[in-house]
Structures are given as C-alpha cells and as structure tokens.
Coordinates of C-alpha atoms and ligand atoms in Angstrom, one line a residue:
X23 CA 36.9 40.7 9.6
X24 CA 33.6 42.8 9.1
X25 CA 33.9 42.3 5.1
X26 CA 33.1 38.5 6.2
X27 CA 28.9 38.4 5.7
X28 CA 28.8 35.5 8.5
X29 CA 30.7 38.1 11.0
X30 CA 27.9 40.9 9.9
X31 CA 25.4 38.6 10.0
X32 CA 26.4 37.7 13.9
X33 CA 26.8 41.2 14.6
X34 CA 23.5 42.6 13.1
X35 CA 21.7 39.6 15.0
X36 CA 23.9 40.8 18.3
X37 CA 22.4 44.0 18.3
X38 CA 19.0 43.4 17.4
X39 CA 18.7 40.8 20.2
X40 CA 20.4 43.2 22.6
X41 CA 18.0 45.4 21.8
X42 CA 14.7 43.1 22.0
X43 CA 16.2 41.2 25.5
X44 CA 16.9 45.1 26.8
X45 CA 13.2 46.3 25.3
X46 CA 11.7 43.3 27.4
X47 CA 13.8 44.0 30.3
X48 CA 12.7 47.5 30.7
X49 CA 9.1 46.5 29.7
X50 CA 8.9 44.1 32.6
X51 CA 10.6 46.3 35.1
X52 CA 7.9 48.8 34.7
X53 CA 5.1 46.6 34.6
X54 CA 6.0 45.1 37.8
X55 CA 6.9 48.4 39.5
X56 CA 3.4 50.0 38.3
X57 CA 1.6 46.3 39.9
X58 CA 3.7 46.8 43.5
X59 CA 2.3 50.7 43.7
X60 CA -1.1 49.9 42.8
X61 CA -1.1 46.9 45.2
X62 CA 0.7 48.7 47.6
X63 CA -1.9 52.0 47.5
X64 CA -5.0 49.7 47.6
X65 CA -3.7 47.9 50.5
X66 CA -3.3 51.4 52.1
X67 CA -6.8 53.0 51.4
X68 CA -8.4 49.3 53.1
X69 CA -5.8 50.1 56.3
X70 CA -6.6 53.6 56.1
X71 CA -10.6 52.5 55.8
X72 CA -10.1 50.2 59.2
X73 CA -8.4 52.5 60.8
X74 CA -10.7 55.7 60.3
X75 CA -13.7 52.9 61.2
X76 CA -12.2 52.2 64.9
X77 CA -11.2 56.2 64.9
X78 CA -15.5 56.6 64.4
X79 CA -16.3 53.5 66.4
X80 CA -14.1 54.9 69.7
X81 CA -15.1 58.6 68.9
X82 CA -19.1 57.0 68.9
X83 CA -20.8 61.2 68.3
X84 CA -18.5 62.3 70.9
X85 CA -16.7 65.6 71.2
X86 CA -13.8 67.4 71.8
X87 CA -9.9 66.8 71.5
X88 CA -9.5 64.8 74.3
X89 CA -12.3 62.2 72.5
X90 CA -10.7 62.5 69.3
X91 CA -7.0 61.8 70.5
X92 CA -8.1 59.2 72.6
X93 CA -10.3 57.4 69.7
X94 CA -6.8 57.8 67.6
X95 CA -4.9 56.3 69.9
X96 CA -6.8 53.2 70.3
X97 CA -6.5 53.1 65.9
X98 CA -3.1 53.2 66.4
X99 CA -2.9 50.8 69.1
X100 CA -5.3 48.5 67.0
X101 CA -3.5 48.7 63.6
X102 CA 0.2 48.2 64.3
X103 CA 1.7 47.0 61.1
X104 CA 5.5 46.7 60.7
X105 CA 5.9 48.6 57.4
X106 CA 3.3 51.0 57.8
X107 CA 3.2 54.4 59.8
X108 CA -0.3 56.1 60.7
X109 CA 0.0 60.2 61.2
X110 CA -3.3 62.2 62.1
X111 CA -2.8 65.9 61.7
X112 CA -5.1 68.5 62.6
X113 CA -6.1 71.5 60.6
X114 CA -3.6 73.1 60.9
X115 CA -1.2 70.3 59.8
X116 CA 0.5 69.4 63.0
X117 CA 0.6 65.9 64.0
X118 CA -2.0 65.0 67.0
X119 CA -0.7 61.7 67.0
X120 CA 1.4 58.9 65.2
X121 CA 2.0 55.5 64.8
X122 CA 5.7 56.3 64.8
X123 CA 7.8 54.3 67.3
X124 CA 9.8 56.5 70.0
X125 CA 13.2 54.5 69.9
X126 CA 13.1 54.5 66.1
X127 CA 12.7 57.8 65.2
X128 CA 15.0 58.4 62.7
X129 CA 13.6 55.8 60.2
X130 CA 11.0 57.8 58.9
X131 CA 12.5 60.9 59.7
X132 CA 13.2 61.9 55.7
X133 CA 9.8 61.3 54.7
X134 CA 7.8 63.1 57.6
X135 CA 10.7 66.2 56.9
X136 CA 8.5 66.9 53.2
X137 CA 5.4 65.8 55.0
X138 CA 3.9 69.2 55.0
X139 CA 4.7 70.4 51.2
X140 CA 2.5 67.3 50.0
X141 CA -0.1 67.9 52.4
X142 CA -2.0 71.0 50.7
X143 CA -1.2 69.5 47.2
X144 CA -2.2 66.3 47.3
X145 CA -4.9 66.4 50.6
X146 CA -8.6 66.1 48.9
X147 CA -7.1 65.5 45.1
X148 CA -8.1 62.5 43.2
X149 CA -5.0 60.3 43.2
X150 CA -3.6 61.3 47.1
X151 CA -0.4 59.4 46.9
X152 CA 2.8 60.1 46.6
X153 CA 6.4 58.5 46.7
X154 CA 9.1 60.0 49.5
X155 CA 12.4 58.7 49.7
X156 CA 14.5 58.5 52.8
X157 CA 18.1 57.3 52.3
X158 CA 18.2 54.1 50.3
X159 CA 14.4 53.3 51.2
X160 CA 11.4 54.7 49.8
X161 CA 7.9 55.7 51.0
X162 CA 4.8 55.5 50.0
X163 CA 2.0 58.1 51.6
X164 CA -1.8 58.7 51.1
X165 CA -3.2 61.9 52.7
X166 CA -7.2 61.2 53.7
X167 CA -8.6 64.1 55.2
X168 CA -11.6 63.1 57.6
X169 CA -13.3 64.4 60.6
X170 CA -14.0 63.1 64.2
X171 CA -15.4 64.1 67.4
X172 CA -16.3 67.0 65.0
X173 CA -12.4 68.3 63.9
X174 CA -11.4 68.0 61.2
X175 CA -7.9 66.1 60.6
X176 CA -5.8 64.6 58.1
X177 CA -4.7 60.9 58.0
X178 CA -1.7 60.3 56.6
X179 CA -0.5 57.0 55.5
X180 CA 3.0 55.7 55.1
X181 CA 3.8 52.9 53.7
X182 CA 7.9 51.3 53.4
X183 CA 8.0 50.4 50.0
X184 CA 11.5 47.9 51.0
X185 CA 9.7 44.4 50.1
X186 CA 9.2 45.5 46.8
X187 CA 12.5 47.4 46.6
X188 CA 14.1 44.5 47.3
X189 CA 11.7 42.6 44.9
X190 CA 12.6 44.7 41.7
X191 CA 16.4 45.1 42.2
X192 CA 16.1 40.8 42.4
X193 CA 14.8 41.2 39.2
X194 CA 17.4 44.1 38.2
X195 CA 20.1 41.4 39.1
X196 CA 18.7 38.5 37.4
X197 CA 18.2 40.7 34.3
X198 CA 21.9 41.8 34.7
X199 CA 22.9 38.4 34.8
X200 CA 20.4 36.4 32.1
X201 CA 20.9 39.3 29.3
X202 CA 24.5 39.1 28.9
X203 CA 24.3 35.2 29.1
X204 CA 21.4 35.1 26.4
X205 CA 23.1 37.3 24.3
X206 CA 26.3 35.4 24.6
X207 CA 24.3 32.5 23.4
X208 CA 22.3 33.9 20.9
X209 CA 25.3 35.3 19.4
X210 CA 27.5 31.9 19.3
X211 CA 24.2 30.1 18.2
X212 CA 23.8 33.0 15.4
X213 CA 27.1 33.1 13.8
X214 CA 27.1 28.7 14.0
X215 CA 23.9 29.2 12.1
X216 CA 25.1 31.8 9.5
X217 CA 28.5 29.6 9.0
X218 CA 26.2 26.5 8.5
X219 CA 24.0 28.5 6.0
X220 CA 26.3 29.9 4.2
X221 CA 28.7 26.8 4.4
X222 CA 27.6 26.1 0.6
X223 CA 28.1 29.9 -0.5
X224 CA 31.5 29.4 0.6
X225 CA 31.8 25.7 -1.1
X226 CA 30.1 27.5 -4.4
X227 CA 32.7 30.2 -4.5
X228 CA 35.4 27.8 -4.1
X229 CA 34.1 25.6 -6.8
X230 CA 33.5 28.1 -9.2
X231 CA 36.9 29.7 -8.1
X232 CA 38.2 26.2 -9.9
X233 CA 36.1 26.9 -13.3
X234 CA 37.6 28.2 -16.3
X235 CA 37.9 28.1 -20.1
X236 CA 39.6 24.4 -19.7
X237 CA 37.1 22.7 -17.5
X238 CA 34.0 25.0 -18.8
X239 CA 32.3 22.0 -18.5
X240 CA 31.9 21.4 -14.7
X241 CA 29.1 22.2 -12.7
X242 CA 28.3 23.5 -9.3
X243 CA 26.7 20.5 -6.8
X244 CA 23.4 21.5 -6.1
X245 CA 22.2 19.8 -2.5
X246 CA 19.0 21.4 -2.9
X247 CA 17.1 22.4 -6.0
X248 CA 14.6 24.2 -4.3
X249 CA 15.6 26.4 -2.1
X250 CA 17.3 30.0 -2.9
X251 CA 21.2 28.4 -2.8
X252 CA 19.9 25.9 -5.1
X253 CA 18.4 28.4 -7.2
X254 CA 21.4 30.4 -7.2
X255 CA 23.7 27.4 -8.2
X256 CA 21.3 25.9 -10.9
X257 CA 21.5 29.9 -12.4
X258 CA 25.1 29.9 -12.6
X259 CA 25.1 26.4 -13.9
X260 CA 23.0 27.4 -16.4
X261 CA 25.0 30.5 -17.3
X262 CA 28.0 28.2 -17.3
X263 CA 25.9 25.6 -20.0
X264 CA 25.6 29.2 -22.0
X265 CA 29.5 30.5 -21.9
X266 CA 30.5 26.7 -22.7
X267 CA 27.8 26.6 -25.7
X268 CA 29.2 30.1 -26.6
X269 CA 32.9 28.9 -26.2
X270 CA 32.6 25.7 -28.4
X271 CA 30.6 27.9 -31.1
X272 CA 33.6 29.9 -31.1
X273 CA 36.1 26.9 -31.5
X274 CA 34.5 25.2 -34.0
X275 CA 34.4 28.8 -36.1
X276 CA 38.0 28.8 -35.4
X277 CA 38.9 25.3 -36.1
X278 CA 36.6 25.7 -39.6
X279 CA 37.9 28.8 -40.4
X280 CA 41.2 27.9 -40.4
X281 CA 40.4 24.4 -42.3
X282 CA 38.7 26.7 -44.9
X283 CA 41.5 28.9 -45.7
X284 CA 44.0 26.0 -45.2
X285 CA 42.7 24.2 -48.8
X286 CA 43.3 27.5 -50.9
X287 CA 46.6 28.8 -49.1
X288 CA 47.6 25.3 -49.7
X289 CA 46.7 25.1 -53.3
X290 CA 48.3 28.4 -54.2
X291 CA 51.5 27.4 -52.3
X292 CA 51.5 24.0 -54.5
X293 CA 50.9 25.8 -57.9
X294 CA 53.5 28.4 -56.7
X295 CA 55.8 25.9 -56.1
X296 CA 55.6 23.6 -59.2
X297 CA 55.3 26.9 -61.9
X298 CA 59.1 28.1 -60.3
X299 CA 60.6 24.7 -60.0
X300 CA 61.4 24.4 -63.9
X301 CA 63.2 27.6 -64.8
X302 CA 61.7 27.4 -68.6
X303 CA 57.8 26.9 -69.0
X304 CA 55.8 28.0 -72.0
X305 CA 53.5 31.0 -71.7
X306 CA 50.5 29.1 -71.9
X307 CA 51.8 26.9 -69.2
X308 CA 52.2 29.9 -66.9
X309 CA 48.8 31.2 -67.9
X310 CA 46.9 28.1 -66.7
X311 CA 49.5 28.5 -63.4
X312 CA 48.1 32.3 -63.3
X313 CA 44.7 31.0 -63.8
X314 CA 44.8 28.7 -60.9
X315 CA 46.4 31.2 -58.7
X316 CA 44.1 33.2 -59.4
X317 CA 40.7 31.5 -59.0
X318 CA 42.0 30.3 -55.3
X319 CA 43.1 34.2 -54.2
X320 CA 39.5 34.8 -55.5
X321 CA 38.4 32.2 -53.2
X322 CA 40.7 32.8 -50.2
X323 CA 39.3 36.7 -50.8
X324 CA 35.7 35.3 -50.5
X325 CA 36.1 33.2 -47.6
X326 CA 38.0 36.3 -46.2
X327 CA 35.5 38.9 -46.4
X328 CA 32.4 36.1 -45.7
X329 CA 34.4 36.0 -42.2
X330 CA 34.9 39.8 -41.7
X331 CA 31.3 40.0 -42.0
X332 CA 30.2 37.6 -39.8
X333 CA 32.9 38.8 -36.9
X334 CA 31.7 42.1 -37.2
X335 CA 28.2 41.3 -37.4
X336 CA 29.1 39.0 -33.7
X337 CA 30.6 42.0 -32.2
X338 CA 27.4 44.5 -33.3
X339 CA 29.4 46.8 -35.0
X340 CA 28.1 46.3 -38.4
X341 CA 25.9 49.0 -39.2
X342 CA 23.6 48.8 -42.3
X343 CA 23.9 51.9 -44.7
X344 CA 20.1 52.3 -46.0
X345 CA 19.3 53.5 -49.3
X346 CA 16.3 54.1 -51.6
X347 CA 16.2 51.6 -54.5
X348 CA 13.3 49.4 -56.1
X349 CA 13.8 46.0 -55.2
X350 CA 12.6 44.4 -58.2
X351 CA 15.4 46.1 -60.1
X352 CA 17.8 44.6 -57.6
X353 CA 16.6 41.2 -58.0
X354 CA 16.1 41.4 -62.4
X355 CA 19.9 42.8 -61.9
X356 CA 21.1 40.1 -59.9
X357 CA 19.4 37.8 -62.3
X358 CA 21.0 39.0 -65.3
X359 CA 24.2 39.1 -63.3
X360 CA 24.1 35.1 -62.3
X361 CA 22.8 34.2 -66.1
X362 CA 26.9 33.8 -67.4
X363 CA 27.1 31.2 -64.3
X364 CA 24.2 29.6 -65.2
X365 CA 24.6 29.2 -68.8
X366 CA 28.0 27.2 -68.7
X367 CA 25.8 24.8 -67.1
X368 CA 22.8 25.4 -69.8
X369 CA 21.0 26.4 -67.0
X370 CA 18.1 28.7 -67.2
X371 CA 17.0 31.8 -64.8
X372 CA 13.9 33.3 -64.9
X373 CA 12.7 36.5 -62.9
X374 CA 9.2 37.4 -62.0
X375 CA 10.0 41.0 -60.9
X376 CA 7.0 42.8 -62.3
X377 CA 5.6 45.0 -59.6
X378 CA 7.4 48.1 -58.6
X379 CA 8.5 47.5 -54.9
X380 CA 10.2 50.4 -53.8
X381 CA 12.6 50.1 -50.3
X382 CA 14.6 52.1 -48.0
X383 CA 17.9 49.4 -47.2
X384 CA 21.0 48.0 -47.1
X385 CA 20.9 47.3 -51.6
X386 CA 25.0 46.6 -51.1
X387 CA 23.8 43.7 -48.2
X388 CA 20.4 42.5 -50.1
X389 CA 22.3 42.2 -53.2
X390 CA 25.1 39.6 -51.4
X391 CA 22.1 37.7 -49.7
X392 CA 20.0 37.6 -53.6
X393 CA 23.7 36.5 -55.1
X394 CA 23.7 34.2 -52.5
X395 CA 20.5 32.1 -53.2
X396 CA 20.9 32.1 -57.3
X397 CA 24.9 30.9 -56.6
X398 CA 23.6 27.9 -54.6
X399 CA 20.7 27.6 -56.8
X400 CA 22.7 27.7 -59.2
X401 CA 25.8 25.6 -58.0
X402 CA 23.3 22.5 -56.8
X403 CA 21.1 22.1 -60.0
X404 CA 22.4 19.6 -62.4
X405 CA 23.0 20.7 -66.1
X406 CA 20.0 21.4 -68.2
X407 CA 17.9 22.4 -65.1
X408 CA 16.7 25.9 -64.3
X409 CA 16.3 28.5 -61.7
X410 CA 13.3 31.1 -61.0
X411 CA 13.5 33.8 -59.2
X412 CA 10.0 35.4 -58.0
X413 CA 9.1 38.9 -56.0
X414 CA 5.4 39.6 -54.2
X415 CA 4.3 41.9 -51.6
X416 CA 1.7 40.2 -49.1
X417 CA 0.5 42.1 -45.9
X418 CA 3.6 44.5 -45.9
X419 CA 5.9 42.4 -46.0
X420 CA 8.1 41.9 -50.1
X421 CA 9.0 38.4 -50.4
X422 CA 11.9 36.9 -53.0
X423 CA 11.7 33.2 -53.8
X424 CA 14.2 31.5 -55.5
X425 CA 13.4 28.3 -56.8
X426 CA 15.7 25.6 -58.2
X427 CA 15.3 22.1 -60.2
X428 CA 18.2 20.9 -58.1
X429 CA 18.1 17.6 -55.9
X430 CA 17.1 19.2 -52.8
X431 CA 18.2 19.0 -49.5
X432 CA 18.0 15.2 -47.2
X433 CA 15.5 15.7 -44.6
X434 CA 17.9 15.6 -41.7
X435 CA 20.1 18.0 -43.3
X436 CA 17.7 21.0 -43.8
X437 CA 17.5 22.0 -40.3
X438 CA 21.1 22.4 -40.2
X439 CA 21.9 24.5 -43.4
X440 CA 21.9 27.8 -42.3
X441 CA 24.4 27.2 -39.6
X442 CA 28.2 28.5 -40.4
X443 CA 30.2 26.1 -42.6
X444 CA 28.1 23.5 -42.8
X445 CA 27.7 21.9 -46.1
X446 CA 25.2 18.7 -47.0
X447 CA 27.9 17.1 -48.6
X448 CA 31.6 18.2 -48.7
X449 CA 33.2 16.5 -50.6
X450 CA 30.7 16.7 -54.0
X451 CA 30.1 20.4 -52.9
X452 CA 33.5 21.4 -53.8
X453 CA 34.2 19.3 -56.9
X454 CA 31.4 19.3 -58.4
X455 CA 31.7 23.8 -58.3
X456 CA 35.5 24.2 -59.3
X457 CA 36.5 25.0 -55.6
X458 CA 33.1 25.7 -53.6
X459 CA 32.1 27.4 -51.3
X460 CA 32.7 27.3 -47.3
X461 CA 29.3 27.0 -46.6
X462 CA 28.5 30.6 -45.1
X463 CA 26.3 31.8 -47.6
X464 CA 23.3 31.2 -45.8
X465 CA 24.2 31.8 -42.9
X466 CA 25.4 35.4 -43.9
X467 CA 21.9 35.2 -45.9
X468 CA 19.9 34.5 -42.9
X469 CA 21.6 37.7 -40.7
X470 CA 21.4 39.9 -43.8
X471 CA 17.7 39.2 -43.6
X472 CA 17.2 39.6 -39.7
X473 CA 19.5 42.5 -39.9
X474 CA 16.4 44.1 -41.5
X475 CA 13.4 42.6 -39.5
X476 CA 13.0 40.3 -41.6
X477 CA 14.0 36.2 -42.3
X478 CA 15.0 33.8 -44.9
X479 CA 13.8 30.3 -44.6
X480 CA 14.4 27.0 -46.7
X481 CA 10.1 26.5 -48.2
X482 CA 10.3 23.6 -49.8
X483 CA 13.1 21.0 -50.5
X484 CA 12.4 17.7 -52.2
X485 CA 14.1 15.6 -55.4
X486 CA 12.4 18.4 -57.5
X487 CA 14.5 20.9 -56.4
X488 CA 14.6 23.2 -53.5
X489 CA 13.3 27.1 -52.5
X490 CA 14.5 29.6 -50.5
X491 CA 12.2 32.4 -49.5
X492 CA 13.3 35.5 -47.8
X493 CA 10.9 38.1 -46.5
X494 CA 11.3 41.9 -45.8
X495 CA 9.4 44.2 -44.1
X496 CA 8.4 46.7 -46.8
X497 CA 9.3 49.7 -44.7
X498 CA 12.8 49.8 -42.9
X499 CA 13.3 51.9 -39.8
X500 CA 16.4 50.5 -37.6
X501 CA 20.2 51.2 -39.1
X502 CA 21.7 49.1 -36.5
X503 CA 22.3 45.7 -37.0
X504 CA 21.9 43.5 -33.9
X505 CA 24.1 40.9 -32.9
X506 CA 24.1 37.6 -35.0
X507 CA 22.8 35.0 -33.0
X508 CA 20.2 32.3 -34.8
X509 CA 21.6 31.9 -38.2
X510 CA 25.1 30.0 -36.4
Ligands
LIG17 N1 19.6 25.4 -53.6 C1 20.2 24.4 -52.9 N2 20.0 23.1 -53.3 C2 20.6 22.1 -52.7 N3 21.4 22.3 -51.6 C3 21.6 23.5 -51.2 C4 21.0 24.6 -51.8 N4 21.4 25.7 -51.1 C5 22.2 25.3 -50.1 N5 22.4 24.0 -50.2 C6 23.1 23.2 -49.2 O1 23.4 24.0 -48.1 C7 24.8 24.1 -47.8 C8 25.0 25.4 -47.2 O2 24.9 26.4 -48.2 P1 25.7 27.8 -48.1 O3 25.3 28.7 -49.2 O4 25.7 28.2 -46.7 O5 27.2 27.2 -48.3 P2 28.0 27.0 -49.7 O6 27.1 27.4 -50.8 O7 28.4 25.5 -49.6 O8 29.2 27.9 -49.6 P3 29.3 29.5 -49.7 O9 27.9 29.9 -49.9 O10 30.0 29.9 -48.5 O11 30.1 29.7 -50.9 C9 25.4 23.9 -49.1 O12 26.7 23.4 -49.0 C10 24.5 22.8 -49.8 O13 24.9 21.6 -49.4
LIG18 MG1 26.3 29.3 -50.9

C-alpha cells in the first residue's frame, strides 16, 4: 500500500496539514488567552483606580482606623461586581476588610489560602499580577499597596477568570471538532487530487507496458505538451523514435547481410553441384570449377571479415593497435599494390607521395581504408582511364586524395554512399567487377577514419570522375575506437 506514490503523496500531505491546522490551533489559543489576561488586568487596575478614589474621597485627610475602615467599606459597598473580590490588608498583611460575601465563603477560599505568599513578592513590583487557581476556576489578583487615613494597606484585587475559561475551552472544543474534520477533508481532497494527477502516469505506464520490439512503433498520447507529464511522455517518445531507428538499422544490416552472403554461398553450392554431377570431367574443366570456387570463398571471406569489423566496431570493442610508420610509404605501397588491378583494365595509378609524413596509427586499419578508395577507384573507372592518388599536410592535419576518371556519382546518390551496403547501382556494380563488392567499403572507410579523429568525405563527384579525401590528425593520441555511429 505505501509503495503506491498516490498513497505517500496523501500521507505526506496528512501530516503536514496536521501539523499546520495544529500550529494554528495552538497559535490562536495563546493569542486569545494572552488578550483575555491583559483585558482582564487593565479592567482591574481602572476598578482598583475607582475604588482607591472613593477609599480617598470617604477618608477626605482624615485619620485613624476607624476612618479608614469605614472609607473601605463604603468602596466596597460602592463597587460590588459579580466576578470580582476587593481585599484591603494592612501592614501587616491581615485583611481589614473584603468584598467577600458571608454565605459564599468557600468560593474564593483557594485563592485567598496563597494570598499571603504573593503578597511580599509581587506587592510594589512592576507587573503585580498573578494567576491562583481554586478547583476548576481560576483567579486573577493584582496587589496595589496604598495608604489612607495615613496607614498604609494593601489592595488586593481578584478577579474570576470563568467567562474567559469558558471562552477558550469553546474554542478548545471547536478546534477539537474542526481539525479532525479539515483533515479528513484535506486528506480525501488530497489523495482525489494526486489520483487525478497522476491518472496519466498510470495510463503512461500501462501504455508503455504494451510497447515492445513488434509495435516499436507506437507512441505514448500526450494530452499536454507543455507541462512536466507532457514533457516526460514526448522524452520517452523520443527515446522510443531512437530504439525503433536503432532496431530497423539493425534489421536492414541483418536482412543485407544475409542477401550478401546468400549470392556467393549460392554460387559455390551451384558450381559444387554441377563439377560432381558428371563423374568424368577433364582437368581443365575442374580447374575453371576450382577457380570459380575459389574467387566466391574469397568473396564470401571478404564480406565475412568486412562484417566482423563493423560488429565489433558497433559493440566498442575494437581497439586500434598504433604503430610508427611514414604514411607516404603506406600510400606509394598501396599504390604499387592496386597497379596489377588496374592494369587489366589499362588503367593508370599515379602517387604524389613526396613529403615524409611520419604517424603513430593503426597502418594494418589505414592500409584497408587506402585499399579501399584505389579498389572503388579502380573498380568504377572505365578502361583506359586512370587513378591518382595524392598526400599533403595542411594545418596538422595529412590528407590522402584519391582521384578517379570514373563516371562519378548521381547527385542524389552521394549523400547516401557511405552508409552500409548501399551501392549506386547493383546490378552493374557486380557485373561489371567479376562479383563486387557489398558496398561496405566506405562505410568501413569512413569509421577507420573517425576511429582516428579524423574523416573521409566524397570532394568532388561529377561525369569526370570522382575524389575521395580522407584527413588525419597528424599526431594520434586515443587507442580506443569509439562506437560506429555516422558512417551507417
Ligand atoms: N570512385 C567511385 N566512383 C564511382 N562510384 C563510386 C566510387 N566509390 C564508390 N562508389 C559508389 O559507392 C558505392 C559504395 O561503395 P563501397 O566501397 O562502400 O561499396 P562497394 O565498392 O560496392 O563494395 P565493397 O567496397 O564492400 O567491396 C559503390 O557501390 C559505388 O556505387
Ligand atoms: Mg568498395
């Protein structure tokens, strides 16, 4: 039950209303006792005042006791108030004469018991009051000491504090009553709220509770784009948009992976079969067999290990294995390499690699990614044409150009030639190069080159021909290669 947020929601707004209602309660109840004391002890020093007036008035420069008890009596005679109890004591603190009525005597009896412990403390001090309780009811008093037909005496003033008794525990009572109700209420009213609030929390988690590889491409209703459940709904959608991108990249590297290595399993399967299905064949006939067989197991090992490179460079675990080497000498090697290619199609390769441009890098993964650009440079230049590759250095970074005579790229094509098997043109890709490629090149190109901080980029395509430039930062520092992301 408390794992539920709408139930610890209710319960946290329960207790901090409790304790704001029962702040206020208390707050109140001693604001209103603190007014009924200072209202009470101000209408006490104006009787007191009245009294002591017709206690001069009566005593008029007169002396003696007899003038004094007789000027008291008339006070006391003159200021006969229900709640309120006039005492004079003389010096020596016993009572000359009091308001207090003979058949009620026990009413006041408590507080005139402690009478005389207050009257040395408090008699003459700046605040003379204090509170007296007898039984259930309590007392105010105020000591004034004064001094008539020349004694001197003390006045003491005692005042029933019942009205407001009665007053405050009203108040008690309505408290006790209106705090539970409130609470009740605010709690009812509280957990409504936080089940309407978080009504589409719940209708989110259900919704996405229905989402999964098979209907990745369902979204979350958003009732509100603006506020923070909107916010949170158009985030997960979002992330949902991502896995779904993420999950179709995958299928179409799957589906095209497998439709890669379909065509040479399927060819060597074939030859397989026709070469055993006559018992007698000529040498030379099993030659040619062997040489077909052959040039698709290449193939098939190609497309293979194009694939375990690009898996392991998606799951970051490829790690590059630097070395020092001049990269001029890679690319005039890899130029010589690529010339046998080239000259079965009477194609020429130049290399402008003059300059020494020394590197600390992958030279196994460089190598693949230079092989790379002359064998499309290469494979799309028509007979008779010819290939140049080119090294610089500008503002530390080496460049390698290669540059072709081919036909070039179409316009709408070149944004979309890096990406994994994608080819301009499939069909004349593979016959025209005796069982092409898979169209990964590139893209393992493009991740060879971001691997080390640098890029590879298409510069220039037209019916001329087409160049590829790569550039490398001249000094490599990271060994790890990051996760393949922008050459899919
Ligand atoms: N120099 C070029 N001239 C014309 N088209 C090119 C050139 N280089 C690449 N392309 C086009 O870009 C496509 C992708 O090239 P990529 O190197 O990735 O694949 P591929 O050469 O077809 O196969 P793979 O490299 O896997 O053997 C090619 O199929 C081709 O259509
Ligand atoms: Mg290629």
């Amino acid at each position: 039950m408390f794992s539920s947020v709408r139930v610890r929601l209710t319960i946290w707004y329960t207790v901090v209303m409790t304790c704001v209602l029962l702040v206020l309660a208390i707050a109140t109840y001693l604001i209103v006792l603190n007014n009924a004391i200072r209202r009470t002890d101000s209408a006490i020093v104006e009787q007191a005042d009245s009294f002591l007036k017709t206690v001069d008035a009566e005593a008029n420069g007169q002396t003696g006791v007899e003038v004094l008890l007789e000027s008291v009596t008339v006070a006391i005679s003159e200021h006969r108030f229900r709640d309120t109890l006039f005492i004079v004591l003389d010096q020596s603190g016993n009572i000359v004469a009091s308001s207090q009525e003979p058949e009620r005597p026990e009413e006041h009896s408590a507080a005139l018991e402690s009478l005389h412990g207050s009257l040395h403390s408090l008699t003459g001090s700046k605040y003379p009051f204090d509170t007296t309780r007898s039984g259930r009811r309590a007392y105010r008093r105020y000591f004034r000491p004064f001094s008539a037909a020349q004694k001197l005496c003390t006045l003491v003033v005692l005042q029933s504090l019942h009205p407001q008794q009665e007053f405050l525990e009203t108040l008690i009572g309505t408290f006790a009553l209106v705090i539970p109700l409130a609470i009740l209420l605010a709690s009812s009213g509280g957990y409504f709220l936080a089940r309407r609030s978080l009504a589409p929390v719940t209708a989110m988690g259900a919704q996405a509770g229905r989402i999964s590889a098979d209907n990745l491409h369902e979204r979350l209703t958003i009732e509100n784009a603006k506020d923070e459940l909107g916010a949170l709904a158009l985030s997960f959608n979002n992330l949902l948009d991502r896995l779904d991108q993420s999950f179709e990249q995958q299928r179409r590297f799957v589906a095209d992976a497998s439709h890669e290595l379909r065509t040479p399993v399927a060819i060597l399967c074939g030859e397989a079969d026709v070469t055993l299905s006559q018992p007698n064949r000529s040498p030379e006939e099993y030659r040619e067999s062997l040489s077909i067989l052959h040039a698709e197991a290449y193939r098939l090992k190609q497309i293979v290990e194009d694939l375990f490179t690009l898996a392991r460079a998606d799951a970051g675990q490829y790690r590059l294995s630097p070395t020092s080497f001049y990269l001029d000498e890679l690319v005039a090697e890899c130029a010589r390499n690529m010339r046998t290619l080239a000259s079965a199609k009477q194609i020429t390769v130049r290399c402008d690699a003059q300059k020494e441009m020394p590197l600390e890098a992958d030279e196994t993964l460089l190598r693949r990614m230079i092989l790379n650009l002359l064998d499309n440079a290469i494979k799309y230049t028509p007979q008779n044409g010819s290939v140049t590759i080119t090294c610089g250095e500008q503002a530390s970074q080496y460049s390698i150009s290669v540059q072709d005579t081919g036909q070039g790229i179409p316009a709408d094509a070149q944004p979309r030639i890096f990406e994994r098997f994608f080819r301009v043109d499939k069909v004349r890709s593979r016959s025209e190069s005796d069982g092409g490629g898979a169209g990964l090149g590139l893209s393992i190109g493009r991740w060879i080159a971001e691997a080390h901080g640098g890029c590879l980029e298409l510069t220039r395509s037209d019916p001329n021909g087409s160049t590829f430039t790569a550039l490398l930062p001249s000094s490599q520092t990271s060994p790890l290669i990051p996760r393949l992301s922008s050459s899919r």
